[in-house]
Amino acid sequence: MKVVLQNLTKIFPSRDKKAGGEVVAVNDFTFEIPDGKLIGLLGPSGCGKSTTLYMISGLQKPTSGKIFFGEDDVTTLATESRGIGLVFQNYALYPHMTVKQNILFPLENLKGKDKLTKTEMQERALEVAKLVQIDELMDRKPSELSGGQQQRVAIARALVKMPRVLLLDEPLSNLDARLRLQTREEIRRIQKETGITTIFVTHDQEEAMSISDMIVVMKLGVLQQIGKPQDVYDDPVNLFVAKFLGTPPINVLEGRIANGKICVGDAAIGEAAGVEDQDIYIGIRPEGFELDANGALECKLSNVEVMGRDVSIVSTHEASLNPVIRSIIDADNKIDLSAETVRFNIKPHKLFVFNKETEKRIYW
Ligand code: ADP
Ligand code: MG
């Protein structure tokens, strides 16, 4: 089921009338989520991810704009009638019920033509339990399960009604690192197997990048960029997106364009033919550095961290906005650890230039 958001906006009135200051949680969102895809809705805390998801679910009413499931306008439709499955950060299972009863619960409330027989319900519950691999745990209570298992029950419960759209709001945040990794792969597998259009909300860029067909990057209620994870990483439209994606994060330096050259201090580290002279921010991905004794960018060498296949050279430069510059290079490179400085050439496709005032990307 394709999901379309059209000029979707949510404004929360100020809690304190005198102080004023309403919150525009979601500001004029327009985008289309293709049928059967997994979309990662990504941005820092407070940028409006949950609000967007709640509007799609019907739990919150938009201030303006429209939501379509396929060709159906569902903007004013009640949550129960939308055919969605919801999973939240805290799993919210019924503690006094067994796993099986938790999964059956949404089916027992089906009315009219959707009503199922007892046998049908049992079959359906077992089917989703198998899908999320908890069919051995059906008679346990939630308190007898690990966090990861509880979250699987919550996913099974969201899937049992065969939703048209699956909505996941930071579903992995309560899990430890290893389980988070495992469960996110699990979610991806389940999504692929069922083909249900899924929106996955997270503030964790690595999580979103690793499982999404497409990511939507948000900042303060405003959509910044939408695209395949790799495309957004390789081609960020502004400094915010460039900084938000990638571990280790992008290195940002102050610089300027002068005579079509990208300059850090006196050093020309790249070409920007035809671009007007101006002050800029320069973003360089950690993998964008090449060691070269005659390289254009000279940095003070602080440390070299061995990471196996690669090494991370930690250095400093007065134009850098980050406390250190982190570059990742192949471990085969010989680095003179006793040297005071290290010189790099910068790979042109790993270097981005942003206008200093608007922080928008400058293209040439
Ligand atoms: P996220 O999920 O990305 O962390 P939210 O969608 O929860 O962000 O919130 C977006 C903004 O809207 C925040 O500034 C938040 O404080 C505000 N907000 C969310 N819900 C309400 C509400 N019920 N009343 C007033 N402000 C709200
Ligand atoms: Mg949230």
Short mmCIF file of C-alpha atoms and ligand atoms in Angstrom, two decimals:
data_model
loop_
_atom_site.label_atom_id
_atom_site.label_comp_id
_atom_site.label_asym_id
_atom_site.label_seq_id
_atom_site.Cartn_x
_atom_site.Cartn_y
_atom_site.Cartn_z
CA MET A 1 0.00 0.00 0.00
CA LYS A 2 1.46 3.30 -1.12
CA VAL A 3 1.26 6.12 1.46
CA VAL A 4 1.12 9.73 0.35
CA LEU A 5 1.53 12.77 2.59
CA GLN A 6 0.33 16.04 1.12
CA ASN A 7 1.30 19.33 2.75
CA LEU A 8 0.95 17.63 6.11
CA THR A 9 1.30 20.10 9.00
CA LYS A 10 0.85 19.83 12.75
CA ILE A 11 0.90 22.88 14.98
CA PHE A 12 0.59 22.39 18.74
CA PRO A 13 -0.92 25.40 20.51
CA SER A 14 1.17 26.97 23.21
CA ARG A 15 0.55 25.44 26.64
CA ASP A 16 0.89 28.88 28.18
CA LYS A 17 -1.42 31.24 26.27
CA LYS A 18 0.29 34.43 27.52
CA ALA A 19 3.80 33.29 26.68
CA GLY A 20 2.64 32.40 23.16
CA GLY A 21 4.96 30.32 21.03
CA GLU A 22 3.06 27.54 19.33
CA VAL A 23 5.12 24.58 18.14
CA VAL A 24 5.17 23.71 14.46
CA ALA A 25 6.00 20.02 14.98
CA VAL A 26 5.57 19.03 11.32
CA ASN A 27 5.83 21.70 8.65
CA ASP A 28 4.31 21.13 5.21
CA PHE A 29 5.40 17.55 4.54
CA THR A 30 4.88 16.28 1.03
CA PHE A 31 6.24 12.93 -0.01
CA GLU A 32 5.25 9.52 -1.26
CA ILE A 33 6.14 6.19 0.32
CA PRO A 34 6.13 3.52 -2.38
CA ASP A 35 4.21 0.28 -1.90
CA GLY A 36 6.07 -2.49 -0.08
CA LYS A 37 9.09 -0.41 0.95
CA LEU A 38 10.68 0.25 4.30
CA ILE A 39 11.16 3.94 4.96
CA GLY A 40 13.37 5.27 7.74
CA LEU A 41 12.10 8.53 9.21
CA LEU A 42 15.24 10.03 10.67
CA GLY A 43 16.15 13.10 12.67
CA PRO A 44 17.23 14.32 16.11
CA SER A 45 14.93 14.14 19.09
CA GLY A 46 12.05 16.65 18.87
CA CYS A 47 12.14 17.06 15.07
CA GLY A 48 8.58 15.74 14.62
CA LYS A 49 9.08 12.07 13.76
CA SER A 50 6.55 10.69 16.26
CA THR A 51 4.04 13.40 15.40
CA THR A 52 4.29 12.43 11.71
CA LEU A 53 3.76 8.77 12.59
CA TYR A 54 0.80 9.54 14.89
CA MET A 55 -0.87 11.52 12.13
CA ILE A 56 -0.40 8.62 9.70
CA SER A 57 -1.88 6.31 12.35
CA GLY A 58 -4.80 8.63 13.08
CA LEU A 59 -3.87 9.04 16.75
CA GLN A 60 -3.30 12.73 16.08
CA LYS A 61 -5.23 15.03 13.77
CA PRO A 62 -3.25 17.12 11.29
CA THR A 63 -3.65 20.90 11.50
CA SER A 64 -3.73 20.88 7.71
CA GLY A 65 -2.80 18.65 4.80
CA LYS A 66 -3.84 15.20 3.70
CA ILE A 67 -2.89 11.54 4.06
CA PHE A 68 -3.66 8.91 1.43
CA PHE A 69 -3.35 5.13 1.66
CA GLY A 70 -3.30 4.10 -1.99
CA GLU A 71 -6.02 6.24 -3.54
CA ASP A 72 -8.05 6.47 -0.30
CA ASP A 73 -8.03 9.74 1.60
CA VAL A 74 -7.69 8.54 5.21
CA THR A 75 -7.03 11.98 6.76
CA THR A 76 -10.16 11.91 8.93
CA LEU A 77 -10.57 8.14 9.22
CA ALA A 78 -10.51 6.63 12.74
CA THR A 79 -7.35 4.72 13.72
CA GLU A 80 -9.20 1.36 13.91
CA SER A 81 -10.39 1.71 10.33
CA ARG A 82 -7.00 2.52 8.78
CA GLY A 83 -5.60 -0.99 8.79
CA ILE A 84 -2.35 -0.09 10.49
CA GLY A 85 -0.08 -1.96 12.89
CA LEU A 86 1.73 0.13 15.50
CA VAL A 87 4.79 -0.68 17.56
CA PHE A 88 6.13 1.76 20.13
CA GLN A 89 9.40 2.13 21.97
CA ASN A 90 7.96 0.66 25.17
CA TYR A 91 6.36 -2.54 24.08
CA ALA A 92 3.15 -2.04 26.11
CA LEU A 93 2.23 -5.72 26.30
CA TYR A 94 -0.56 -6.77 28.66
CA PRO A 95 1.43 -8.12 31.64
CA HIS A 96 -1.27 -10.47 32.95
CA MET A 97 -1.80 -12.18 29.57
CA THR A 98 0.36 -14.87 27.98
CA VAL A 99 2.22 -14.21 24.73
CA LYS A 100 -0.53 -16.01 22.84
CA GLN A 101 -3.30 -14.01 24.50
CA ASN A 102 -1.41 -10.79 23.74
CA ILE A 103 -1.21 -11.71 20.07
CA LEU A 104 -4.83 -12.88 19.91
CA PHE A 105 -6.15 -9.74 21.59
CA PRO A 106 -6.47 -7.52 18.47
CA LEU A 107 -8.26 -10.36 16.63
CA GLU A 108 -10.83 -10.86 19.38
CA ASN A 109 -11.98 -7.31 18.92
CA LEU A 110 -12.67 -7.62 15.20
CA LYS A 111 -16.32 -6.95 14.37
CA GLY A 112 -18.76 -7.65 11.55
CA LYS A 113 -17.34 -9.05 8.33
CA ASP A 114 -13.80 -9.07 9.70
CA LYS A 115 -14.74 -11.39 12.59
CA LEU A 116 -12.76 -14.64 12.65
CA THR A 117 -13.62 -18.06 14.06
CA LYS A 118 -11.65 -19.41 17.04
CA THR A 119 -9.68 -21.77 14.77
CA GLU A 120 -8.86 -19.01 12.29
CA MET A 121 -7.61 -16.81 15.12
CA GLN A 122 -5.39 -19.59 16.52
CA GLU A 123 -3.94 -20.27 13.07
CA ARG A 124 -3.28 -16.61 12.40
CA ALA A 125 -1.61 -16.13 15.81
CA LEU A 126 0.65 -19.14 15.27
CA GLU A 127 1.57 -17.95 11.79
CA VAL A 128 2.81 -14.52 12.95
CA ALA A 129 4.46 -16.06 16.03
CA LYS A 130 6.46 -18.28 13.68
CA LEU A 131 7.31 -15.32 11.50
CA VAL A 132 8.87 -13.43 14.41
CA GLN A 133 10.21 -16.68 15.91
CA ILE A 134 8.42 -16.71 19.24
CA ASP A 135 6.18 -19.72 18.61
CA GLU A 136 8.00 -21.66 21.33
CA LEU A 137 7.16 -18.99 23.89
CA MET A 138 3.39 -18.78 23.45
CA ASP A 139 2.46 -19.73 27.03
CA ARG A 140 4.87 -17.40 28.79
CA LYS A 141 3.99 -14.07 30.40
CA PRO A 142 5.81 -10.92 29.19
CA SER A 143 7.79 -10.76 32.46
CA GLU A 144 9.32 -14.13 31.55
CA LEU A 145 10.75 -12.79 28.27
CA SER A 146 13.89 -10.83 27.37
CA GLY A 147 13.53 -7.31 25.95
CA GLY A 148 14.13 -8.56 22.43
CA GLN A 149 11.51 -11.27 22.80
CA GLN A 150 9.01 -8.78 24.20
CA GLN A 151 9.57 -6.53 21.24
CA ARG A 152 8.97 -9.46 18.89
CA VAL A 153 5.65 -10.11 20.63
CA ALA A 154 4.75 -6.46 20.11
CA ILE A 155 5.62 -6.80 16.41
CA ALA A 156 3.58 -10.03 16.14
CA ARG A 157 0.63 -8.26 17.74
CA ALA A 158 0.93 -5.42 15.24
CA LEU A 159 1.13 -7.87 12.33
CA VAL A 160 -1.65 -10.24 13.30
CA LYS A 161 -4.42 -8.10 11.80
CA MET A 162 -2.49 -8.08 8.52
CA PRO A 163 -2.08 -4.32 8.44
CA ARG A 164 -1.80 -2.34 5.22
CA VAL A 165 0.88 -0.20 6.79
CA LEU A 166 3.26 -1.00 9.66
CA LEU A 167 4.38 1.93 11.81
CA LEU A 168 7.35 1.52 14.16
CA ASP A 169 8.30 4.32 16.56
CA GLU A 170 11.88 3.84 17.83
CA PRO A 171 11.15 0.15 18.39
CA LEU A 172 14.71 -0.78 19.33
CA SER A 173 15.68 1.97 21.77
CA ASN A 174 15.09 -0.15 24.87
CA LEU A 175 17.31 -2.99 23.69
CA ASP A 176 21.02 -3.41 24.36
CA ALA A 177 23.46 -2.93 21.48
CA ARG A 178 23.72 -6.55 20.36
CA LEU A 179 19.98 -7.17 20.49
CA ARG A 180 19.34 -3.92 18.69
CA LEU A 181 21.47 -5.10 15.81
CA GLN A 182 19.84 -8.52 15.71
CA THR A 183 16.28 -7.19 16.04
CA ARG A 184 16.74 -4.62 13.29
CA GLU A 185 17.86 -7.35 10.89
CA GLU A 186 14.85 -9.33 12.05
CA ILE A 187 12.51 -6.42 11.30
CA ARG A 188 14.03 -6.11 7.85
CA ARG A 189 13.51 -9.82 7.18
CA ILE A 190 9.90 -9.75 8.38
CA GLN A 191 9.21 -6.64 6.31
CA LYS A 192 10.65 -8.28 3.19
CA GLU A 193 8.75 -11.51 3.78
CA THR A 194 5.42 -9.78 4.31
CA GLY A 195 5.93 -6.94 1.82
CA ILE A 196 4.06 -4.58 4.15
CA THR A 197 4.81 -0.90 3.59
CA THR A 198 6.68 0.07 6.75
CA ILE A 199 7.66 3.36 8.32
CA PHE A 200 10.46 3.05 10.82
CA VAL A 201 11.14 6.04 13.06
CA THR A 202 14.56 6.44 14.62
CA HIS A 203 17.06 9.10 15.71
CA ASP A 204 19.90 6.65 15.01
CA GLN A 205 21.30 7.28 11.55
CA GLU A 206 23.18 4.00 11.40
CA GLU A 207 20.02 2.08 12.21
CA ALA A 208 18.02 3.92 9.55
CA MET A 209 20.77 3.62 6.93
CA SER A 210 21.23 -0.09 7.48
CA ILE A 211 17.65 -1.27 7.00
CA SER A 212 15.79 1.32 4.95
CA ASP A 213 15.00 1.32 1.24
CA MET A 214 14.69 5.07 1.57
CA ILE A 215 15.42 7.54 4.33
CA VAL A 216 13.62 10.78 5.07
CA VAL A 217 15.82 13.21 7.01
CA MET A 218 13.99 15.79 9.15
CA LYS A 219 15.06 18.82 11.16
CA LEU A 220 12.76 20.95 13.32
CA GLY A 221 9.63 19.73 11.56
CA VAL A 222 11.04 20.40 8.10
CA LEU A 223 11.90 17.71 5.58
CA GLN A 224 15.54 18.06 4.54
CA GLN A 225 16.17 15.24 2.09
CA ILE A 226 14.65 12.00 0.93
CA GLY A 227 16.38 9.22 -0.98
CA LYS A 228 18.22 5.91 -0.88
CA PRO A 229 20.54 5.82 2.15
CA GLN A 230 23.71 5.64 0.05
CA ASP A 231 22.56 8.44 -2.28
CA VAL A 232 21.81 10.78 0.63
CA TYR A 233 25.17 9.95 2.21
CA ASP A 234 27.02 10.55 -1.07
CA ASP A 235 25.08 13.65 -2.02
CA PRO A 236 23.80 15.63 0.98
CA VAL A 237 21.85 18.79 0.13
CA ASN A 238 22.97 20.77 3.17
CA LEU A 239 25.40 20.81 6.07
CA PHE A 240 22.82 19.40 8.50
CA VAL A 241 22.26 16.25 6.43
CA ALA A 242 26.00 15.86 5.79
CA LYS A 243 26.67 16.04 9.53
CA PHE A 244 23.77 13.83 10.55
CA LEU A 245 24.78 10.82 8.43
CA GLY A 246 27.96 8.80 8.84
CA THR A 247 30.13 7.27 11.58
CA PRO A 248 32.66 8.59 12.25
CA PRO A 249 30.97 11.87 11.37
CA ILE A 250 32.00 14.12 8.50
CA ASN A 251 34.89 16.55 9.16
CA VAL A 252 33.85 20.18 8.82
CA LEU A 253 36.34 22.99 8.17
CA GLU A 254 35.95 26.69 7.61
CA GLY A 255 37.26 27.87 4.29
CA ARG A 256 36.54 29.94 1.25
CA ILE A 257 36.22 29.78 -2.48
CA ALA A 258 38.81 31.92 -4.21
CA ASN A 259 39.32 31.99 -7.99
CA GLY A 260 37.50 28.67 -8.43
CA LYS A 261 39.60 26.92 -5.79
CA ILE A 262 38.47 25.45 -2.48
CA CYS A 263 40.82 26.90 0.11
CA VAL A 264 41.59 26.14 3.74
CA GLY A 265 43.82 28.98 4.85
CA ASP A 266 46.41 29.25 2.07
CA ALA A 267 46.02 25.66 0.92
CA ALA A 268 43.94 24.89 -2.17
CA ILE A 269 42.47 21.44 -1.50
CA GLY A 270 40.08 21.20 -4.45
CA GLU A 271 38.54 22.80 -7.52
CA ALA A 272 35.16 24.53 -7.68
CA ALA A 273 35.32 25.91 -11.18
CA GLY A 274 33.00 28.81 -11.88
CA VAL A 275 31.81 29.25 -8.28
CA GLU A 276 31.77 32.83 -6.97
CA ASP A 277 34.28 33.75 -4.27
CA GLN A 278 32.66 33.33 -0.84
CA ASP A 279 33.09 31.98 2.70
CA ILE A 280 32.16 28.33 2.99
CA TYR A 281 32.01 25.28 5.17
CA ILE A 282 33.89 22.32 3.78
CA GLY A 283 32.74 18.80 4.64
CA ILE A 284 35.18 15.93 4.14
CA ARG A 285 34.10 12.33 4.77
CA PRO A 286 36.62 10.35 6.88
CA GLU A 287 37.28 8.08 3.88
CA GLY A 288 38.01 11.11 1.70
CA PHE A 289 41.64 11.57 2.79
CA GLU A 290 44.69 10.25 0.96
CA LEU A 291 48.10 10.30 2.59
CA ASP A 292 50.58 12.17 0.43
CA ALA A 293 53.88 13.70 1.52
CA ASN A 294 53.15 16.59 -0.86
CA GLY A 295 49.43 16.75 -0.06
CA ALA A 296 47.69 20.13 0.01
CA LEU A 297 46.17 19.88 3.49
CA GLU A 298 48.65 19.84 6.35
CA CYS A 299 47.36 18.79 9.78
CA LYS A 300 48.98 18.29 13.17
CA LEU A 301 49.25 14.59 13.90
CA SER A 302 47.72 13.57 17.25
CA ASN A 303 47.23 9.86 17.16
CA VAL A 304 46.78 6.79 14.99
CA GLU A 305 44.10 4.28 15.98
CA VAL A 306 44.44 0.78 14.56
CA MET A 307 41.12 -0.73 13.51
CA GLY A 308 42.33 -3.87 11.73
CA ARG A 309 41.77 -3.45 8.02
CA ASP A 310 41.88 0.35 8.33
CA VAL A 311 43.59 2.87 10.52
CA SER A 312 42.09 6.07 11.80
CA ILE A 313 44.44 9.04 11.76
CA VAL A 314 43.47 11.60 14.34
CA SER A 315 44.84 15.06 13.63
CA THR A 316 44.00 18.71 14.22
CA HIS A 317 43.75 21.82 12.09
CA GLU A 318 42.91 25.36 13.16
CA ALA A 319 40.15 25.63 10.53
CA SER A 320 38.40 22.48 11.76
CA LEU A 321 35.06 22.89 13.56
CA ASN A 322 35.34 19.41 15.06
CA PRO A 323 37.90 19.12 17.88
CA VAL A 324 39.82 16.61 15.75
CA ILE A 325 39.95 15.56 12.12
CA ARG A 326 39.33 11.87 11.67
CA SER A 327 40.50 10.18 8.50
CA ILE A 328 40.15 6.51 7.74
CA ILE A 329 42.80 5.02 5.49
CA ASP A 330 43.94 1.57 4.48
CA ALA A 331 46.17 -0.11 7.10
CA ASP A 332 48.76 -0.85 4.39
CA ASN A 333 49.79 2.79 4.40
CA LYS A 334 53.00 3.52 6.26
CA ILE A 335 52.55 6.30 8.77
CA ASP A 336 55.46 7.95 10.52
CA LEU A 337 54.14 8.13 14.08
CA SER A 338 57.00 10.37 15.20
CA ALA A 339 56.14 13.08 12.66
CA GLU A 340 54.57 16.30 13.88
CA THR A 341 52.37 16.80 10.88
CA VAL A 342 50.59 14.73 8.30
CA ARG A 343 49.65 15.78 4.77
CA PHE A 344 46.60 14.75 2.79
CA ASN A 345 45.09 15.08 -0.61
CA ILE A 346 41.29 15.13 -0.64
CA LYS A 347 39.22 12.90 -2.92
CA PRO A 348 36.94 15.29 -4.83
CA HIS A 349 33.79 13.14 -4.54
CA LYS A 350 34.18 12.94 -0.75
CA LEU A 351 34.39 16.70 -0.33
CA PHE A 352 31.28 18.89 -0.13
CA VAL A 353 31.05 22.65 -0.01
CA PHE A 354 28.30 24.62 1.76
CA ASN A 355 27.44 28.30 1.77
CA LYS A 356 28.39 29.68 5.16
CA GLU A 357 25.17 31.61 5.71
CA THR A 358 22.51 29.26 4.33
CA GLU A 359 24.50 26.06 4.95
CA LYS A 360 23.14 24.85 1.60
CA ARG A 361 25.33 22.77 -0.66
CA ILE A 362 27.14 24.59 -3.44
CA TYR A 363 27.27 22.64 -6.72
CA TRP A 364 29.40 23.14 -9.79
P1 ADP B 1 10.39 13.30 17.79
O1 ADP B 1 9.51 12.09 17.77
O2 ADP B 1 11.11 13.54 16.52
O3 ADP B 1 11.33 13.29 18.95
P2 ADP B 1 7.92 14.72 18.35
O4 ADP B 1 7.10 14.47 17.15
O5 ADP B 1 7.60 13.92 19.56
O6 ADP B 1 9.47 14.60 17.99
O7 ADP B 1 7.80 16.26 18.75
C1 ADP B 1 7.99 17.32 17.84
C2 ADP B 1 7.80 18.65 18.54
O8 ADP B 1 6.44 18.81 18.92
C3 ADP B 1 8.60 18.81 19.81
O9 ADP B 1 9.03 20.13 19.89
C4 ADP B 1 7.61 18.49 20.90
O10 ADP B 1 7.94 19.13 22.11
C5 ADP B 1 6.32 19.01 20.32
N1 ADP B 1 5.15 18.23 20.79
C6 ADP B 1 4.93 16.90 20.60
N2 ADP B 1 3.74 16.53 21.12
C7 ADP B 1 3.20 17.66 21.66
C8 ADP B 1 1.96 17.94 22.35
N3 ADP B 1 1.06 16.99 22.57
N4 ADP B 1 1.76 19.21 22.75
C9 ADP B 1 2.67 20.19 22.50
N5 ADP B 1 3.83 19.99 21.87
C10 ADP B 1 4.10 18.75 21.44
MG MG B 2 9.51 10.41 19.08
#
